[in-house]
PDB file of C-alpha atoms and ligand atoms in Angstrom:
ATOM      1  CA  UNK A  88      88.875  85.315 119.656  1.00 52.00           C
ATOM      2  CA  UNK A  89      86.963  82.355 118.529  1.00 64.00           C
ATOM      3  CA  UNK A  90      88.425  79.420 116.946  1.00 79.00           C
ATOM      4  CA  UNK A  91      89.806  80.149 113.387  1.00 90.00           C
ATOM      5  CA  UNK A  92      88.536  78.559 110.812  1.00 95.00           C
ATOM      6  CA  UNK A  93      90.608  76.047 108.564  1.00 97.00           C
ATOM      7  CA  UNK A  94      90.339  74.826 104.763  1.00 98.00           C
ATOM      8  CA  UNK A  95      92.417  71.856 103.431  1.00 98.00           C
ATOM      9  CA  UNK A  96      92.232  71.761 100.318  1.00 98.00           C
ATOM     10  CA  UNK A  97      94.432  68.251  97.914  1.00 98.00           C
ATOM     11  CA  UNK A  98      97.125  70.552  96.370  1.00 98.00           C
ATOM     12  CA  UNK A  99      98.423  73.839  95.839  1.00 98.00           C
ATOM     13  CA  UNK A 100      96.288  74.473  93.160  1.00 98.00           C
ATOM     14  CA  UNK A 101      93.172  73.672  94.703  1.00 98.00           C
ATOM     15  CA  UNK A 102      94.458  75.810  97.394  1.00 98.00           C
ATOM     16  CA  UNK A 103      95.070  79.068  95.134  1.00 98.00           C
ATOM     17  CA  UNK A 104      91.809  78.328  93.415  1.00 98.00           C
ATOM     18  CA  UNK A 105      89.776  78.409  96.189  1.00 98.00           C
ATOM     19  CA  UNK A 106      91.547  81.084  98.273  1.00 98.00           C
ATOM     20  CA  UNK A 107      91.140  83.595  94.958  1.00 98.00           C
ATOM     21  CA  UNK A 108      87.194  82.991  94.688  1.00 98.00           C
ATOM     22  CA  UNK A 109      86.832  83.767  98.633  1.00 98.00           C
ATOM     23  CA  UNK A 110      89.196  86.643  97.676  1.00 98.00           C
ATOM     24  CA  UNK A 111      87.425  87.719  95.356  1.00 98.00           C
ATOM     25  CA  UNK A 112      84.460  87.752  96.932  1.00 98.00           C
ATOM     26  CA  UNK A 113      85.041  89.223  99.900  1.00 98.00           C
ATOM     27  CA  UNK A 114      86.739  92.131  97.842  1.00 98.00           C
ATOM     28  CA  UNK A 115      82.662  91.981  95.899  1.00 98.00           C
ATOM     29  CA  UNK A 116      81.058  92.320  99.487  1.00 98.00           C
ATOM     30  CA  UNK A 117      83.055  95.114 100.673  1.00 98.00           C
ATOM     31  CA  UNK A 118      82.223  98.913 100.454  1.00 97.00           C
ATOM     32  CA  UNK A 119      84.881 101.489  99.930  1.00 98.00           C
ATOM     33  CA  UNK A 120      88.709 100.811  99.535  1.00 98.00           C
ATOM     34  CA  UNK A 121      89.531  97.235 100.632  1.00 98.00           C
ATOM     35  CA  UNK A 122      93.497  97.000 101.833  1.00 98.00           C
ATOM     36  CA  UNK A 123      95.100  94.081 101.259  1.00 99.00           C
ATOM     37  CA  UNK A 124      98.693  93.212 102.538  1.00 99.00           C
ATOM     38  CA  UNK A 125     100.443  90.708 101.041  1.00 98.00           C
ATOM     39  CA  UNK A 126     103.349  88.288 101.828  1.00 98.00           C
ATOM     40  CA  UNK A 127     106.414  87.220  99.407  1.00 97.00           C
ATOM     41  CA  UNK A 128     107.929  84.172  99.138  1.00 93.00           C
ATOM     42  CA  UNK A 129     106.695  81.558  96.413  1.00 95.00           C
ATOM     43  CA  UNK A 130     103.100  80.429  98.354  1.00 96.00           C
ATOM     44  CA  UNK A 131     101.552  83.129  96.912  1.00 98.00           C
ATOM     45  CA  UNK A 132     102.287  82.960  93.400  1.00 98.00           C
ATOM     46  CA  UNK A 133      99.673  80.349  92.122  1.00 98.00           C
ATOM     47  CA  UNK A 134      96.955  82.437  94.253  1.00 98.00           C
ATOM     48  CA  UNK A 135      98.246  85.627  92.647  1.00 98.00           C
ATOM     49  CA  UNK A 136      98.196  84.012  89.283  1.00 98.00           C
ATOM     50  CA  UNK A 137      94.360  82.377  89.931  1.00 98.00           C
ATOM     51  CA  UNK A 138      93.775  86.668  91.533  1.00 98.00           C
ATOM     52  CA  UNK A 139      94.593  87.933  87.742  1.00 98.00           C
ATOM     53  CA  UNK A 140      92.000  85.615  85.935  1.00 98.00           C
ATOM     54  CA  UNK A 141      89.104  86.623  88.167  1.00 98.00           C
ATOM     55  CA  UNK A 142      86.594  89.005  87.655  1.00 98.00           C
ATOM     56  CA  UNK A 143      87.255  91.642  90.147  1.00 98.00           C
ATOM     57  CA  UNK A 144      86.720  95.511  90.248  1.00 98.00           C
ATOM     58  CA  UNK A 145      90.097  96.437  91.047  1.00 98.00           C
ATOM     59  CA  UNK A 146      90.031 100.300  91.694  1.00 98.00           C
ATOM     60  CA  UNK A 147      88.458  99.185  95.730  1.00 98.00           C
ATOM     61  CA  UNK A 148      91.471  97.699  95.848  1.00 98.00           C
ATOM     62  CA  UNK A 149      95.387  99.136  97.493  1.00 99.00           C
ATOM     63  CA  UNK A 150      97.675  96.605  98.093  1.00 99.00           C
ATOM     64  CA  UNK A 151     100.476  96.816 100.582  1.00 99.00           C
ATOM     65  CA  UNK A 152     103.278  93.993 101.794  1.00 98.00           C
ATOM     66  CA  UNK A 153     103.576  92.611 105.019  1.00 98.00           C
ATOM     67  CA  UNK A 154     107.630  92.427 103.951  1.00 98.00           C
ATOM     68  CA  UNK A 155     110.162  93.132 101.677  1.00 98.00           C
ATOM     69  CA  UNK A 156     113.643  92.224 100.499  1.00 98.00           C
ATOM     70  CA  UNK A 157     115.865  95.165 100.560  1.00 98.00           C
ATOM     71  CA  UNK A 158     117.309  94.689  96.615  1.00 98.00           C
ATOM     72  CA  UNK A 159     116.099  96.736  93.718  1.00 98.00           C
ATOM     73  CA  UNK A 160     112.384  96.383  92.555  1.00 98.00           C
ATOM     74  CA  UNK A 161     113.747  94.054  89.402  1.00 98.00           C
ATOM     75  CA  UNK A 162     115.838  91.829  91.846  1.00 98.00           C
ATOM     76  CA  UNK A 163     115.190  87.908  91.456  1.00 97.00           C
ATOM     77  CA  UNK A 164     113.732  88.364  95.087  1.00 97.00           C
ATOM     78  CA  UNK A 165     112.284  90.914  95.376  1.00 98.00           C
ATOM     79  CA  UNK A 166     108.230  90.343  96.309  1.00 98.00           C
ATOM     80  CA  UNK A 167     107.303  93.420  94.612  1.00 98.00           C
ATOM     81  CA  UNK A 168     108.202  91.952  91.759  1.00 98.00           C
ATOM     82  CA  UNK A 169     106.369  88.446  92.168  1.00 98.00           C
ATOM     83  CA  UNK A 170     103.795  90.407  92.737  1.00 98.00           C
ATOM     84  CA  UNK A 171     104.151  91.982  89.190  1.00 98.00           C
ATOM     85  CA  UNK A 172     104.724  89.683  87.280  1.00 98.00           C
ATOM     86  CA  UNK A 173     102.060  86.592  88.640  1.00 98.00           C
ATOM     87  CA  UNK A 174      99.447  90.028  89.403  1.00 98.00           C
ATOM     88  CA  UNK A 175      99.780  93.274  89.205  1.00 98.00           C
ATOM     89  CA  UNK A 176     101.029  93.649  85.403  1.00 98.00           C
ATOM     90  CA  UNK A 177      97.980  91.939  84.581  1.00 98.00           C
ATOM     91  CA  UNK A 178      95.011  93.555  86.383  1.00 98.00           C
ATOM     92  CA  UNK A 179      93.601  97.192  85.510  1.00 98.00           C
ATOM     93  CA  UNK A 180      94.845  98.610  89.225  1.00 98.00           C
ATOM     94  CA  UNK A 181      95.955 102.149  89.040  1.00 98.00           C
ATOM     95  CA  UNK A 182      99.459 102.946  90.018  1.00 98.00           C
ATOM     96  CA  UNK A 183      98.724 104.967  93.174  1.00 98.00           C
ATOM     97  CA  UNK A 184      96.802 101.543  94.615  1.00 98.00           C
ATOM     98  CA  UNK A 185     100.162  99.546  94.458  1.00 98.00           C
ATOM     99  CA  UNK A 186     102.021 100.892  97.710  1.00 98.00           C
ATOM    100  CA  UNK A 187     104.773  98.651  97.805  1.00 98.00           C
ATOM    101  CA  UNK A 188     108.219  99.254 100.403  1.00 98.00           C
ATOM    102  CA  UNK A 189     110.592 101.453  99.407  1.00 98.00           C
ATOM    103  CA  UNK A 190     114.009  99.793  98.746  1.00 98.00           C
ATOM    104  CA  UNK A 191     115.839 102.296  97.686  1.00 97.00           C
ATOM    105  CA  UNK A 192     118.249 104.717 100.226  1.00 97.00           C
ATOM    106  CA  UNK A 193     118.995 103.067 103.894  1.00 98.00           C
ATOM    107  CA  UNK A 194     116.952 100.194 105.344  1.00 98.00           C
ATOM    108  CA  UNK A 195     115.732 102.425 108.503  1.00 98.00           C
ATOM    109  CA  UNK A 196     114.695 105.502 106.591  1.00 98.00           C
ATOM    110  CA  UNK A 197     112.639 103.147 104.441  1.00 98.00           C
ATOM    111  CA  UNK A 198     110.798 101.180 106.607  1.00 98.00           C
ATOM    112  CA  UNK A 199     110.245 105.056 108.662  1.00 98.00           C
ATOM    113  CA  UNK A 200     108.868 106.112 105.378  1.00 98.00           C
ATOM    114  CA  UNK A 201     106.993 103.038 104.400  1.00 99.00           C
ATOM    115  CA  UNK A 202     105.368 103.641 108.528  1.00 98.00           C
ATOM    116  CA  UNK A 203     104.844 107.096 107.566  1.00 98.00           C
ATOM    117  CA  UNK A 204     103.251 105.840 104.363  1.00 98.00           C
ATOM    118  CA  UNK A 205     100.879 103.180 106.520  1.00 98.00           C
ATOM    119  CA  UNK A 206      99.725 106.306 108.956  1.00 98.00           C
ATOM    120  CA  UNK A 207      98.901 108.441 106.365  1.00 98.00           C
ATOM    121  CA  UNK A 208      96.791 106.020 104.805  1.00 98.00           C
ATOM    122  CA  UNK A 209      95.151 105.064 108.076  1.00 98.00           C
ATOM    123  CA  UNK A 210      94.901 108.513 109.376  1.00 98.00           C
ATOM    124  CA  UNK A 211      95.895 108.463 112.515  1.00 98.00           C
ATOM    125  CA  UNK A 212      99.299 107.243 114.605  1.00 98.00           C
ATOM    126  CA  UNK A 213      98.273 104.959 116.940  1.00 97.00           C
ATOM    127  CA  UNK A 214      95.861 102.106 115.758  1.00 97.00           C
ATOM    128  CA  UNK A 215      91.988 101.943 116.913  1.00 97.00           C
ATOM    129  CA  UNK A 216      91.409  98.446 117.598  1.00 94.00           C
ATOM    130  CA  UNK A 217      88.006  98.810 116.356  1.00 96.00           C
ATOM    131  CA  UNK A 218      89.321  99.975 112.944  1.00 98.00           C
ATOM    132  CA  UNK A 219      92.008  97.752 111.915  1.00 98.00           C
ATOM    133  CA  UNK A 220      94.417  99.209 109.318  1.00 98.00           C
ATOM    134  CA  UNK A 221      94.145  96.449 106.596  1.00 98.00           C
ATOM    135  CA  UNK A 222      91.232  94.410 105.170  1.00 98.00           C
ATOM    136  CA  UNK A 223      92.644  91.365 104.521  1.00 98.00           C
ATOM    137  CA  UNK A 224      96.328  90.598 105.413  1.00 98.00           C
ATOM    138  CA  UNK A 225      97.613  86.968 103.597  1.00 98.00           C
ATOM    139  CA  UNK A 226     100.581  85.724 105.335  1.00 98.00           C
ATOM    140  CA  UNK A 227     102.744  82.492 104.280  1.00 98.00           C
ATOM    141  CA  UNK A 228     104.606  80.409 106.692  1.00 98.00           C
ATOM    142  CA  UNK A 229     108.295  79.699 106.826  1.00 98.00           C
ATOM    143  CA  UNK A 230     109.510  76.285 107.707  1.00 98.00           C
ATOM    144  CA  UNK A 231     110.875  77.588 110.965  1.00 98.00           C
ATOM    145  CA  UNK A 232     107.354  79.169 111.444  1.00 98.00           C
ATOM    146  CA  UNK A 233     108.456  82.795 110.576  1.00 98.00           C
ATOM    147  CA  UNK A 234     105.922  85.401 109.381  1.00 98.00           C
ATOM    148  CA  UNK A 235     106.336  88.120 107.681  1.00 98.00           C
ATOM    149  CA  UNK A 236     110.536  88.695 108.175  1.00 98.00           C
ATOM    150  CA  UNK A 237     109.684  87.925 112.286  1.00 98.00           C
ATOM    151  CA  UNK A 238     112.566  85.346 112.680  1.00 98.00           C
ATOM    152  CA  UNK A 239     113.371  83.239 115.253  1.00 97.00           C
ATOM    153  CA  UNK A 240     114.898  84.935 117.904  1.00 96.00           C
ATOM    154  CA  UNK A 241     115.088  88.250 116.604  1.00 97.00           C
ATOM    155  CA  UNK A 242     114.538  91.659 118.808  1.00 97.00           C
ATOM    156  CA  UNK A 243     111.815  92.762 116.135  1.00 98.00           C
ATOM    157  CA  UNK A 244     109.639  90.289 117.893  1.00 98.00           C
ATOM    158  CA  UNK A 245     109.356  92.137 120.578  1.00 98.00           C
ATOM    159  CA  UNK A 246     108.916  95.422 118.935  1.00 98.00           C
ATOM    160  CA  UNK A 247     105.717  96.813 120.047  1.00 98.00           C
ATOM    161  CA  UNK A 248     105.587 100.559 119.015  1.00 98.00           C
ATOM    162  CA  UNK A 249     107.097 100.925 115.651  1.00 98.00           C
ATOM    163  CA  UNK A 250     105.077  99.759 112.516  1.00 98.00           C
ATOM    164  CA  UNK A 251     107.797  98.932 110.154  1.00 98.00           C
ATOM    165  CA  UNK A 252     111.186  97.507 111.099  1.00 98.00           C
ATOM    166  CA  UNK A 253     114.224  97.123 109.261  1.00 98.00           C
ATOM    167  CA  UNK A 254     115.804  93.468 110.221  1.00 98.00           C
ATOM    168  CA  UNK A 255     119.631  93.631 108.867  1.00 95.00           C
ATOM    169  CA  UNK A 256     119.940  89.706 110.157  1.00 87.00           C
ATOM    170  CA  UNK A 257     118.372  85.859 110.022  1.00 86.00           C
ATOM    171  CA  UNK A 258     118.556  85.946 105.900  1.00 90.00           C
ATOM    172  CA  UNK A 259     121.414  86.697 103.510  1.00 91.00           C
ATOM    173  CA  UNK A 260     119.546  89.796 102.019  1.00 95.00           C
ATOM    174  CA  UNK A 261     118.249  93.014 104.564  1.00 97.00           C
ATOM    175  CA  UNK A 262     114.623  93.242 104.981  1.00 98.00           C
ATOM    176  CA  UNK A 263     111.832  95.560 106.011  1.00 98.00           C
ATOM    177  CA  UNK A 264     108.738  93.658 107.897  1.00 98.00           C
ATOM    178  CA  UNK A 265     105.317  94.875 109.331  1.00 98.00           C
ATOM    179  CA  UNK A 266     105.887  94.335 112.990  1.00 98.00           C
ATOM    180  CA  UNK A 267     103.106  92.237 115.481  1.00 98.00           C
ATOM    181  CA  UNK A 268     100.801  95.346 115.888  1.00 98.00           C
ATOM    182  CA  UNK A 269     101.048  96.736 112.301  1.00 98.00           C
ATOM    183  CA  UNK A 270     100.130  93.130 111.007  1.00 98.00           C
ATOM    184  CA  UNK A 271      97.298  92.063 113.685  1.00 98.00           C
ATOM    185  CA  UNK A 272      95.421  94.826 112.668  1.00 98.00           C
ATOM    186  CA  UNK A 273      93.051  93.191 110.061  1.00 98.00           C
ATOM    187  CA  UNK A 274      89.990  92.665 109.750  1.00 98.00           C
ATOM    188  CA  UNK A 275      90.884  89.052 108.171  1.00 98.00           C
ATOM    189  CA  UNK A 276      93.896  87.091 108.411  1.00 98.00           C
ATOM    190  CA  UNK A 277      94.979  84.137 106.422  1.00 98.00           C
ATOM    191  CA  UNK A 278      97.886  81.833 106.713  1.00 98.00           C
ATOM    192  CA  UNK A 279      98.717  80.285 102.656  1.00 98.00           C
ATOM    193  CA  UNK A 280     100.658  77.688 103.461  1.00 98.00           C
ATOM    194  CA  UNK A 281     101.471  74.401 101.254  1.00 98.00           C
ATOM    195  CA  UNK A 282     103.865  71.659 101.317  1.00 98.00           C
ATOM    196  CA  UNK A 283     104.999  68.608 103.754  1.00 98.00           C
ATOM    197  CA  UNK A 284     107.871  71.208 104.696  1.00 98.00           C
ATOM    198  CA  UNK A 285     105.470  73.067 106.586  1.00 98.00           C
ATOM    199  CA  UNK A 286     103.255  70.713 108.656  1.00 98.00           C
ATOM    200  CA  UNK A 287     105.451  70.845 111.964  1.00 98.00           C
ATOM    201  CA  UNK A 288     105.443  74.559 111.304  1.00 98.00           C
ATOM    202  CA  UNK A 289     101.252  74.204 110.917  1.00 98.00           C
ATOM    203  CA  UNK A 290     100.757  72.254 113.755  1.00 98.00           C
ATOM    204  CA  UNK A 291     103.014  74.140 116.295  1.00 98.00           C
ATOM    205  CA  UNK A 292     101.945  77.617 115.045  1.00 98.00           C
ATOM    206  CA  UNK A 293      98.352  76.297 115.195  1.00 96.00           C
ATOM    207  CA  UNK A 294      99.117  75.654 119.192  1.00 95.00           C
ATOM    208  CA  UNK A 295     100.358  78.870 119.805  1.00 94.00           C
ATOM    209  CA  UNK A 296     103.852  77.440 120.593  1.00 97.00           C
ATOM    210  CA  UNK A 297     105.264  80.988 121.437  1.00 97.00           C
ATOM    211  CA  UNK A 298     108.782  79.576 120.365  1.00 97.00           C
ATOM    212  CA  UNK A 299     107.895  80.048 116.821  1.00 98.00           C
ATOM    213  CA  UNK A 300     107.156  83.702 115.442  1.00 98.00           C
ATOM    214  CA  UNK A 301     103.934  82.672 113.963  1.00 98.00           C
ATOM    215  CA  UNK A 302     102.493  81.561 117.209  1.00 98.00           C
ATOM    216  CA  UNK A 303     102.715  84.835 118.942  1.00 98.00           C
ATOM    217  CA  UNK A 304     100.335  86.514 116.405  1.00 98.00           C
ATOM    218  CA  UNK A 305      97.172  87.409 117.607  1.00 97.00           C
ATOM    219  CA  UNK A 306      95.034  88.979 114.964  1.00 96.00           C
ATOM    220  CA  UNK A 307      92.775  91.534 115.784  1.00 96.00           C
ATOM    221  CA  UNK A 308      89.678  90.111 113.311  1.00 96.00           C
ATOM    222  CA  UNK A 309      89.076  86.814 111.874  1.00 97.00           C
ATOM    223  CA  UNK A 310      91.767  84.499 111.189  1.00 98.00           C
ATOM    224  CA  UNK A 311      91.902  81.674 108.361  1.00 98.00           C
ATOM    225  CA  UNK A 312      94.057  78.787 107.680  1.00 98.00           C
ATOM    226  CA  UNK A 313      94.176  77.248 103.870  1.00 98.00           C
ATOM    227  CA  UNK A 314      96.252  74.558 103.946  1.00 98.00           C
ATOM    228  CA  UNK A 315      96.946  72.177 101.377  1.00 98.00           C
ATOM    229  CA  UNK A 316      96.710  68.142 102.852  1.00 98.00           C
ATOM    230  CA  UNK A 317     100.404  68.227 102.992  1.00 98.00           C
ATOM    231  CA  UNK A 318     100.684  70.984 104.879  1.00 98.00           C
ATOM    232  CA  UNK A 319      98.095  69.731 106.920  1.00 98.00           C
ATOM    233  CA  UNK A 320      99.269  66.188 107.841  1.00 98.00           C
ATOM    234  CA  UNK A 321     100.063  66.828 111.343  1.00 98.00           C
ATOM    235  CA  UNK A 322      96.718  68.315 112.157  1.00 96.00           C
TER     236      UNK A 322
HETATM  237  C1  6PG B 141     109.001  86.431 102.280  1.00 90.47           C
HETATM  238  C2  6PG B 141     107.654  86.201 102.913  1.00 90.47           C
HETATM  239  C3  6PG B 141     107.815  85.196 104.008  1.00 90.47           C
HETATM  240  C4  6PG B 141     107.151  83.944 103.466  1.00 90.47           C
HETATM  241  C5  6PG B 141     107.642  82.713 104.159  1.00 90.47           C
HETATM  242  C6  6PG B 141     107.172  81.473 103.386  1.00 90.47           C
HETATM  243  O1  6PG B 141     109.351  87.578 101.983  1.00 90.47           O
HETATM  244  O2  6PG B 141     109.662  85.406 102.042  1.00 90.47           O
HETATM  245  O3  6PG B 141     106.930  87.256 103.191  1.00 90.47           O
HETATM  246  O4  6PG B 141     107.278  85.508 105.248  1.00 90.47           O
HETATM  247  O5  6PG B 141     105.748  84.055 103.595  1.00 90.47           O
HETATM  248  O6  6PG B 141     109.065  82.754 104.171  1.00 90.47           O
HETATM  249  O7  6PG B 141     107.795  81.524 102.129  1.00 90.47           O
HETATM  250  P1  6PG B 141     107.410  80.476 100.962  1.00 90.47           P
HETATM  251  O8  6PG B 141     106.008  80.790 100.564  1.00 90.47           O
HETATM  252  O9  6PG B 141     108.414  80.782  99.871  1.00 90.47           O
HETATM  253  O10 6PG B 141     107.573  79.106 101.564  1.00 90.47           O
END
């Protein structure tokens, strides 16, 4: 895999700004459905906000998550409903092209219907690394370089069959995650990442120091960084 390309950009807005016009366009360029997964957390909701202004034919696009708190769809943290309010109430997208986790029931029948869900969509069970299931997967960066809900430590990191997980530990709520292979296969990855917290994260993740989640991830297509300068200062 060649080198992955990296943007620094002054500040989180610059960073949003610029990561929804390549967005964008690579949504333009693309023929047929484009799948997009996306990642929770706060990172994501100036890019989602910039997403909404620009001028973009939504019915290519179905959006997935890469993770997902398990509390109701209208809970404070819930990254479905970031994703509505800074997005998805205010683009034309059909309802059927927002395929968000369940949350609703028992964690592991969930994230075995949200898998279900993912192999449907792909049409087969077992991935074909020349067809990767998503488009475009956008994945933040947690301080302890987490992806996803892949925590430090956790036995989901070493989960290699399953697509979905259900992680009942490492944060106060439940969550489902995409596990390694489920979230490699893309035909683009980007880390979003902004914020002095996160340099050490950058820079370690960045040398595919194995100790941290995000530096065991080995994308199947092209991966990105967009940084902001503080998230960048160790670099
Ligand atoms: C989530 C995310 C998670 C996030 C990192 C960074 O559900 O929280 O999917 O992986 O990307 O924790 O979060 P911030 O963007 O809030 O720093």
């Amino acid at each position: 895999m060649s080198a992955p390309r990296t943007e620094i950009f002054a500040d989180a807005q610059a960073l949003a700004v610029h990561a929804a016009d390549w967005i964008a366009g690579l949504i333009a360029a693309h023929e047929g459905t484009f799948r997009i997964a996306l990642s929770g957390g706060s990172t994501p909701r100036l890019l989602f906000g910039e997403l909404s202004l620009r001028a973009i034919d939504w019915s290519k696009v179905v959006f997935y998550w890469i993770d997902e708190r398990f509390v109701p769809p209208d809970h404070p943290d819930s990254n479905l409903r970031m994703a509505r309010e800074t997005l998805l109430t205010r683009i034309d997208v059909a309802p059927e092209h927002i395929r968000p986790m369940p949350t609703d029931g028992d964690p592991e029948t969930a994230a075995r219907a949200y898998e279900a869900l993912l192999k449907a969509d792909y049409g087969a069970a077992v991935f074909d690394p020349a067809r990767p299931l998503f488009d475009f997967v956008l994945l933040g960066l947690g301080g302890d370089g987490h992806i996803c809900s892949l925590f430090p430590g956790s036995p989901v990191l070493e989960e290699r069959v399953r697509w979905v997980a259900a992680v009942p530990t490492g944060r106060p709520e439940v969550r489902l995650t995409l596990t390694y292979p489920c979230v490699e296969s893309s035909r683009v990855t980007a880390f979003l990442v902004a914020g002095g917290d996160k340099a050490e994260a950058v820079a370690k993740v960045r040398a595919g120091d194995a100790s941290l989640p995000g530096g065991r991830l080995k994308p199947q297509g092209e991966l990105v960084w967009l940084l902001d300068s503080q998230a960048a200062k160790l670099l």
